[in-house]
């Protein structure tokens, strides 16, 4: 009686090992892609959140600003010392006054001037645009971080607006309301751009934008 031998041939074993290798490689690539996608989504959400927080905080503050509607009329309806909001530094800064309640018959007085400044240490170098990385010579304030933010300054008080430090570009414009026949600028257009590197070092550059219009109430 002929004895039967069970097992795999060398070719079958080789094919099985090759298939297992391919499956393992595909699984690794899928996991790597998933991790990268998750990191990209996290970085994008982080920038979006920073831009929203900055825009919302700035909007709440600047909507109270006096405009030409109350300062350039006779007699002025704004308190003494108030000036109409101004866009400064080629569209990257603001200067304005807001009403402050007081316990007098006038009920309101003008605040001290409020200045919004854009601080950005990220510079172009030898034709290379800003890269969202702290390069040699860019740390002008000595905090060992790349500063890119909006700051509010009033007298001796100074604070970062929205706590964001990824603002790569800013633009402010004063615009007239279309319903105003006098074309008095009572709207403030705000544009914010944010960039970050995904992960440490020179990872992919992630970018987001946010813009909107604020109606000036005074």
PDB file of C-alpha atoms in Angstrom:
ATOM      1  CA  UNK A   1       0.000   0.000   0.000  1.00  0.00           C
ATOM      2  CA  UNK A   2       1.392   3.383  -1.027  1.00  0.00           C
ATOM      3  CA  UNK A   3       2.027   5.805   1.847  1.00  0.00           C
ATOM      4  CA  UNK A   4       0.571   9.319   1.337  1.00  0.00           C
ATOM      5  CA  UNK A   5       2.562  12.330   2.539  1.00  0.00           C
ATOM      6  CA  UNK A   6       0.743  15.567   3.442  1.00  0.00           C
ATOM      7  CA  UNK A   7       2.384  19.055   3.471  1.00  0.00           C
ATOM      8  CA  UNK A   8       3.266  22.057   1.326  1.00  0.00           C
ATOM      9  CA  UNK A   9       5.614  22.269  -1.550  1.00  0.00           C
ATOM     10  CA  UNK A  10       8.403  24.841  -1.591  1.00  0.00           C
ATOM     11  CA  UNK A  11       6.542  26.854  -4.210  1.00  0.00           C
ATOM     12  CA  UNK A  12       3.380  26.960  -2.068  1.00  0.00           C
ATOM     13  CA  UNK A  13       5.361  28.083   0.993  1.00  0.00           C
ATOM     14  CA  UNK A  14       7.115  30.780  -1.035  1.00  0.00           C
ATOM     15  CA  UNK A  15       3.816  32.078  -2.423  1.00  0.00           C
ATOM     16  CA  UNK A  16       2.247  32.107   1.062  1.00  0.00           C
ATOM     17  CA  UNK A  17       5.162  34.072   2.532  1.00  0.00           C
ATOM     18  CA  UNK A  18       5.023  36.540  -0.360  1.00  0.00           C
ATOM     19  CA  UNK A  19       1.279  37.043   0.102  1.00  0.00           C
ATOM     20  CA  UNK A  20       1.717  37.579   3.852  1.00  0.00           C
ATOM     21  CA  UNK A  21       4.418  40.137   3.134  1.00  0.00           C
ATOM     22  CA  UNK A  22       2.198  42.017   0.692  1.00  0.00           C
ATOM     23  CA  UNK A  23      -0.737  41.999   3.132  1.00  0.00           C
ATOM     24  CA  UNK A  24       1.525  43.240   5.960  1.00  0.00           C
ATOM     25  CA  UNK A  25       2.905  46.016   3.752  1.00  0.00           C
ATOM     26  CA  UNK A  26      -0.580  47.124   2.691  1.00  0.00           C
ATOM     27  CA  UNK A  27      -1.719  47.107   6.325  1.00  0.00           C
ATOM     28  CA  UNK A  28       1.288  49.228   7.328  1.00  0.00           C
ATOM     29  CA  UNK A  29       0.663  51.707   4.509  1.00  0.00           C
ATOM     30  CA  UNK A  30      -3.012  51.959   5.467  1.00  0.00           C
ATOM     31  CA  UNK A  31      -2.077  52.591   9.115  1.00  0.00           C
ATOM     32  CA  UNK A  32       0.534  55.151   8.103  1.00  0.00           C
ATOM     33  CA  UNK A  33      -1.998  56.947   5.895  1.00  0.00           C
ATOM     34  CA  UNK A  34      -4.561  56.929   8.705  1.00  0.00           C
ATOM     35  CA  UNK A  35      -2.078  58.413  11.195  1.00  0.00           C
ATOM     36  CA  UNK A  36      -1.024  61.088   8.687  1.00  0.00           C
ATOM     37  CA  UNK A  37      -4.654  61.933   7.917  1.00  0.00           C
ATOM     38  CA  UNK A  38      -5.429  62.188  11.636  1.00  0.00           C
ATOM     39  CA  UNK A  39      -2.429  64.479  12.228  1.00  0.00           C
ATOM     40  CA  UNK A  40      -3.405  66.639   9.254  1.00  0.00           C
ATOM     41  CA  UNK A  41      -6.987  66.923  10.509  1.00  0.00           C
ATOM     42  CA  UNK A  42      -5.784  67.837  14.009  1.00  0.00           C
ATOM     43  CA  UNK A  43      -3.452  70.561  12.714  1.00  0.00           C
ATOM     44  CA  UNK A  44      -6.169  71.963  10.426  1.00  0.00           C
ATOM     45  CA  UNK A  45      -8.719  72.042  13.253  1.00  0.00           C
ATOM     46  CA  UNK A  46      -6.183  73.725  15.521  1.00  0.00           C
ATOM     47  CA  UNK A  47      -5.571  76.544  13.028  1.00  0.00           C
ATOM     48  CA  UNK A  48      -9.297  76.948  12.329  1.00  0.00           C
ATOM     49  CA  UNK A  49      -9.985  77.219  16.067  1.00  0.00           C
ATOM     50  CA  UNK A  50      -7.207  79.800  16.566  1.00  0.00           C
ATOM     51  CA  UNK A  51      -8.519  81.941  13.714  1.00  0.00           C
ATOM     52  CA  UNK A  52     -12.115  81.772  14.986  1.00  0.00           C
ATOM     53  CA  UNK A  53     -11.099  82.703  18.530  1.00  0.00           C
ATOM     54  CA  UNK A  54      -9.032  85.634  17.291  1.00  0.00           C
ATOM     55  CA  UNK A  55     -11.766  86.863  14.951  1.00  0.00           C
ATOM     56  CA  UNK A  56     -14.518  86.567  17.584  1.00  0.00           C
ATOM     57  CA  UNK A  57     -12.550  88.333  20.317  1.00  0.00           C
ATOM     58  CA  UNK A  58     -11.461  91.132  17.992  1.00  0.00           C
ATOM     59  CA  UNK A  59     -14.998  91.534  16.618  1.00  0.00           C
ATOM     60  CA  UNK A  60     -16.510  91.898  20.095  1.00  0.00           C
ATOM     61  CA  UNK A  61     -14.002  94.606  20.923  1.00  0.00           C
ATOM     62  CA  UNK A  62     -13.900  96.592  17.696  1.00  0.00           C
ATOM     63  CA  UNK A  63     -17.662  96.667  17.050  1.00  0.00           C
ATOM     64  CA  UNK A  64     -17.903  99.261  19.856  1.00  0.00           C
ATOM     65  CA  UNK A  65     -15.476 101.603  18.085  1.00  0.00           C
ATOM     66  CA  UNK A  66     -16.528 105.141  17.270  1.00  0.00           C
ATOM     67  CA  UNK A  67     -16.788 105.831  13.535  1.00  0.00           C
ATOM     68  CA  UNK A  68     -17.209 108.994  11.463  1.00  0.00           C
ATOM     69  CA  UNK A  69     -20.966 108.698  11.998  1.00  0.00           C
ATOM     70  CA  UNK A  70     -20.519 109.997  15.550  1.00  0.00           C
ATOM     71  CA  UNK A  71     -17.263 111.973  15.299  1.00  0.00           C
ATOM     72  CA  UNK A  72     -17.652 113.857  11.990  1.00  0.00           C
ATOM     73  CA  UNK A  73     -21.043 115.452  12.659  1.00  0.00           C
ATOM     74  CA  UNK A  74     -21.991 118.821  14.137  1.00  0.00           C
ATOM     75  CA  UNK A  75     -22.243 118.662  17.038  1.00  0.00           C
ATOM     76  CA  UNK A  76     -20.399 115.355  17.529  1.00  0.00           C
ATOM     77  CA  UNK A  77     -22.441 112.665  19.248  1.00  0.00           C
ATOM     78  CA  UNK A  78     -19.287 110.921  20.453  1.00  0.00           C
ATOM     79  CA  UNK A  79     -17.767 112.008  23.798  1.00  0.00           C
ATOM     80  CA  UNK A  80     -14.961 114.558  23.878  1.00  0.00           C
ATOM     81  CA  UNK A  81     -11.620 113.074  22.876  1.00  0.00           C
ATOM     82  CA  UNK A  82     -13.069 110.255  20.775  1.00  0.00           C
ATOM     83  CA  UNK A  83     -11.755 109.804  17.245  1.00  0.00           C
ATOM     84  CA  UNK A  84     -13.057 107.722  14.368  1.00  0.00           C
ATOM     85  CA  UNK A  85     -11.503 104.290  13.923  1.00  0.00           C
ATOM     86  CA  UNK A  86      -8.388 104.253  11.728  1.00  0.00           C
ATOM     87  CA  UNK A  87      -6.704 101.499   9.729  1.00  0.00           C
ATOM     88  CA  UNK A  88      -2.929 101.752  10.108  1.00  0.00           C
ATOM     89  CA  UNK A  89       0.313 100.098   8.984  1.00  0.00           C
ATOM     90  CA  UNK A  90      -0.839  99.375   5.433  1.00  0.00           C
ATOM     91  CA  UNK A  91      -3.971  97.558   6.538  1.00  0.00           C
ATOM     92  CA  UNK A  92      -2.352  95.506   9.303  1.00  0.00           C
ATOM     93  CA  UNK A  93      -3.224  97.618  12.348  1.00  0.00           C
ATOM     94  CA  UNK A  94      -6.091  99.519  13.970  1.00  0.00           C
ATOM     95  CA  UNK A  95      -6.500 102.503  16.281  1.00  0.00           C
ATOM     96  CA  UNK A  96      -9.876 103.276  17.835  1.00  0.00           C
ATOM     97  CA  UNK A  97     -11.824 104.494  20.859  1.00  0.00           C
ATOM     98  CA  UNK A  98     -14.807 102.887  22.590  1.00  0.00           C
ATOM     99  CA  UNK A  99     -17.404 104.236  25.051  1.00  0.00           C
ATOM    100  CA  UNK A 100     -16.760 103.790  28.770  1.00  0.00           C
ATOM    101  CA  UNK A 101     -19.661 104.091  31.279  1.00  0.00           C
ATOM    102  CA  UNK A 102     -19.153 106.733  33.991  1.00  0.00           C
ATOM    103  CA  UNK A 103     -21.208 107.891  36.976  1.00  0.00           C
ATOM    104  CA  UNK A 104     -21.834 111.402  35.662  1.00  0.00           C
ATOM    105  CA  UNK A 105     -24.733 113.122  33.876  1.00  0.00           C
ATOM    106  CA  UNK A 106     -22.992 112.325  30.576  1.00  0.00           C
ATOM    107  CA  UNK A 107     -23.196 108.566  31.349  1.00  0.00           C
ATOM    108  CA  UNK A 108     -20.371 107.849  28.891  1.00  0.00           C
ATOM    109  CA  UNK A 109     -16.859 109.012  28.187  1.00  0.00           C
ATOM    110  CA  UNK A 110     -14.288 107.999  25.604  1.00  0.00           C
ATOM    111  CA  UNK A 111     -11.722 105.343  26.374  1.00  0.00           C
ATOM    112  CA  UNK A 112      -8.017 105.890  25.960  1.00  0.00           C
ATOM    113  CA  UNK A 113      -6.876 104.953  22.443  1.00  0.00           C
ATOM    114  CA  UNK A 114      -6.827 101.223  21.724  1.00  0.00           C
ATOM    115  CA  UNK A 115      -4.257  99.977  19.229  1.00  0.00           C
ATOM    116  CA  UNK A 116      -4.287  96.584  17.516  1.00  0.00           C
ATOM    117  CA  UNK A 117      -0.835  95.585  16.288  1.00  0.00           C
ATOM    118  CA  UNK A 118       0.232  92.696  14.090  1.00  0.00           C
ATOM    119  CA  UNK A 119       3.476  91.041  15.190  1.00  0.00           C
ATOM    120  CA  UNK A 120       5.183  88.625  12.787  1.00  0.00           C
ATOM    121  CA  UNK A 121       8.761  87.383  13.128  1.00  0.00           C
ATOM    122  CA  UNK A 122       8.498  85.062  10.096  1.00  0.00           C
ATOM    123  CA  UNK A 123      10.460  86.730   7.289  1.00  0.00           C
ATOM    124  CA  UNK A 124      11.295  86.063   3.663  1.00  0.00           C
ATOM    125  CA  UNK A 125      14.932  85.160   3.067  1.00  0.00           C
ATOM    126  CA  UNK A 126      16.816  85.055  -0.235  1.00  0.00           C
ATOM    127  CA  UNK A 127      13.631  84.731  -2.240  1.00  0.00           C
ATOM    128  CA  UNK A 128      12.175  82.064   0.048  1.00  0.00           C
ATOM    129  CA  UNK A 129       8.752  83.083   1.445  1.00  0.00           C
ATOM    130  CA  UNK A 130       7.909  82.887   5.181  1.00  0.00           C
ATOM    131  CA  UNK A 131       7.960  79.219   6.179  1.00  0.00           C
ATOM    132  CA  UNK A 132       6.291  79.010   9.633  1.00  0.00           C
ATOM    133  CA  UNK A 133       9.630  77.907  11.130  1.00  0.00           C
ATOM    134  CA  UNK A 134      11.792  79.884  13.567  1.00  0.00           C
ATOM    135  CA  UNK A 135      14.931  80.474  11.519  1.00  0.00           C
ATOM    136  CA  UNK A 136      18.197  82.035  12.665  1.00  0.00           C
ATOM    137  CA  UNK A 137      17.831  85.738  13.420  1.00  0.00           C
ATOM    138  CA  UNK A 138      14.015  85.744  13.559  1.00  0.00           C
ATOM    139  CA  UNK A 139      13.529  85.542  17.346  1.00  0.00           C
ATOM    140  CA  UNK A 140      13.494  89.303  17.887  1.00  0.00           C
ATOM    141  CA  UNK A 141      11.704  89.165  21.264  1.00  0.00           C
ATOM    142  CA  UNK A 142      13.862  86.371  22.678  1.00  0.00           C
ATOM    143  CA  UNK A 143      11.042  84.005  23.642  1.00  0.00           C
ATOM    144  CA  UNK A 144      12.451  81.071  21.594  1.00  0.00           C
ATOM    145  CA  UNK A 145       9.202  80.809  19.636  1.00  0.00           C
ATOM    146  CA  UNK A 146       8.033  82.115  16.265  1.00  0.00           C
ATOM    147  CA  UNK A 147       5.777  85.066  17.100  1.00  0.00           C
ATOM    148  CA  UNK A 148       2.827  85.602  14.715  1.00  0.00           C
ATOM    149  CA  UNK A 149      -0.116  87.225  16.482  1.00  0.00           C
ATOM    150  CA  UNK A 150      -2.460  90.162  16.961  1.00  0.00           C
ATOM    151  CA  UNK A 151      -1.871  92.223  20.093  1.00  0.00           C
ATOM    152  CA  UNK A 152      -4.112  94.809  21.755  1.00  0.00           C
ATOM    153  CA  UNK A 153      -2.330  97.730  23.429  1.00  0.00           C
ATOM    154  CA  UNK A 154      -4.020 100.334  25.646  1.00  0.00           C
ATOM    155  CA  UNK A 155      -1.828 102.561  27.799  1.00  0.00           C
ATOM    156  CA  UNK A 156       0.330 100.115  29.831  1.00  0.00           C
ATOM    157  CA  UNK A 157      -1.896  97.107  29.141  1.00  0.00           C
ATOM    158  CA  UNK A 158      -0.928  94.641  26.466  1.00  0.00           C
ATOM    159  CA  UNK A 159      -2.436  91.248  25.610  1.00  0.00           C
ATOM    160  CA  UNK A 160      -2.637  88.761  22.763  1.00  0.00           C
ATOM    161  CA  UNK A 161      -6.013  88.684  21.001  1.00  0.00           C
ATOM    162  CA  UNK A 162      -7.448  85.178  20.921  1.00  0.00           C
ATOM    163  CA  UNK A 163      -4.208  83.673  22.315  1.00  0.00           C
ATOM    164  CA  UNK A 164      -3.303  82.604  18.757  1.00  0.00           C
ATOM    165  CA  UNK A 165       0.317  82.466  17.608  1.00  0.00           C
ATOM    166  CA  UNK A 166      -0.119  81.183  14.051  1.00  0.00           C
ATOM    167  CA  UNK A 167      -1.401  84.322  12.285  1.00  0.00           C
ATOM    168  CA  UNK A 168       0.579  84.480   9.038  1.00  0.00           C
ATOM    169  CA  UNK A 169      -1.274  87.392   7.418  1.00  0.00           C
ATOM    170  CA  UNK A 170      -3.766  90.098   8.379  1.00  0.00           C
ATOM    171  CA  UNK A 171      -5.770  92.678   6.453  1.00  0.00           C
ATOM    172  CA  UNK A 172      -8.162  95.373   7.687  1.00  0.00           C
ATOM    173  CA  UNK A 173     -10.360  97.605   5.511  1.00  0.00           C
ATOM    174  CA  UNK A 174     -12.960 100.235   6.387  1.00  0.00           C
ATOM    175  CA  UNK A 175     -15.963 100.009   4.061  1.00  0.00           C
ATOM    176  CA  UNK A 176     -19.209 101.969   3.636  1.00  0.00           C
ATOM    177  CA  UNK A 177     -22.562 100.348   4.225  1.00  0.00           C
ATOM    178  CA  UNK A 178     -24.355 100.036   0.868  1.00  0.00           C
ATOM    179  CA  UNK A 179     -27.524 101.387   2.449  1.00  0.00           C
ATOM    180  CA  UNK A 180     -25.729 104.587   3.514  1.00  0.00           C
ATOM    181  CA  UNK A 181     -26.050 107.327   0.886  1.00  0.00           C
ATOM    182  CA  UNK A 182     -23.231 109.282   2.537  1.00  0.00           C
ATOM    183  CA  UNK A 183     -20.777 106.405   1.991  1.00  0.00           C
ATOM    184  CA  UNK A 184     -19.562 106.755   5.557  1.00  0.00           C
ATOM    185  CA  UNK A 185     -17.257 103.846   6.482  1.00  0.00           C
ATOM    186  CA  UNK A 186     -19.160 101.963   9.176  1.00  0.00           C
ATOM    187  CA  UNK A 187     -18.050  98.417   8.331  1.00  0.00           C
ATOM    188  CA  UNK A 188     -14.718  96.802   9.145  1.00  0.00           C
ATOM    189  CA  UNK A 189     -13.507  93.981   6.904  1.00  0.00           C
ATOM    190  CA  UNK A 190     -11.203  91.535   8.699  1.00  0.00           C
ATOM    191  CA  UNK A 191      -9.074  88.930   6.927  1.00  0.00           C
ATOM    192  CA  UNK A 192      -6.944  86.417   8.827  1.00  0.00           C
ATOM    193  CA  UNK A 193      -4.622  83.729   7.488  1.00  0.00           C
ATOM    194  CA  UNK A 194      -3.028  81.061   9.658  1.00  0.00           C
ATOM    195  CA  UNK A 195      -0.260  78.564   8.911  1.00  0.00           C
ATOM    196  CA  UNK A 196       1.370  75.765  10.887  1.00  0.00           C
ATOM    197  CA  UNK A 197       3.767  72.919  10.275  1.00  0.00           C
ATOM    198  CA  UNK A 198       2.310  69.467  10.806  1.00  0.00           C
ATOM    199  CA  UNK A 199       4.452  67.669  13.353  1.00  0.00           C
ATOM    200  CA  UNK A 200       7.975  68.643  14.441  1.00  0.00           C
ATOM    201  CA  UNK A 201      10.541  70.228  12.145  1.00  0.00           C
ATOM    202  CA  UNK A 202       9.768  70.854   8.505  1.00  0.00           C
ATOM    203  CA  UNK A 203       6.542  68.877   8.222  1.00  0.00           C
ATOM    204  CA  UNK A 204       3.875  69.779   5.639  1.00  0.00           C
ATOM    205  CA  UNK A 205       2.649  73.386   5.822  1.00  0.00           C
ATOM    206  CA  UNK A 206      -1.034  73.611   6.771  1.00  0.00           C
ATOM    207  CA  UNK A 207      -2.950  76.782   5.868  1.00  0.00           C
ATOM    208  CA  UNK A 208      -6.376  78.241   6.700  1.00  0.00           C
ATOM    209  CA  UNK A 209      -8.205  81.528   6.073  1.00  0.00           C
ATOM    210  CA  UNK A 210     -11.040  83.372   7.778  1.00  0.00           C
ATOM    211  CA  UNK A 211     -12.692  86.648   6.827  1.00  0.00           C
ATOM    212  CA  UNK A 212     -15.763  88.593   7.824  1.00  0.00           C
ATOM    213  CA  UNK A 213     -17.305  92.033   8.242  1.00  0.00           C
ATOM    214  CA  UNK A 214     -18.033  93.760  11.542  1.00  0.00           C
ATOM    215  CA  UNK A 215     -20.694  96.460  11.814  1.00  0.00           C
ATOM    216  CA  UNK A 216     -19.411  99.413  13.862  1.00  0.00           C
ATOM    217  CA  UNK A 217     -22.057 100.347  16.428  1.00  0.00           C
ATOM    218  CA  UNK A 218     -20.890 103.860  17.316  1.00  0.00           C
TER     219      UNK A 218
END
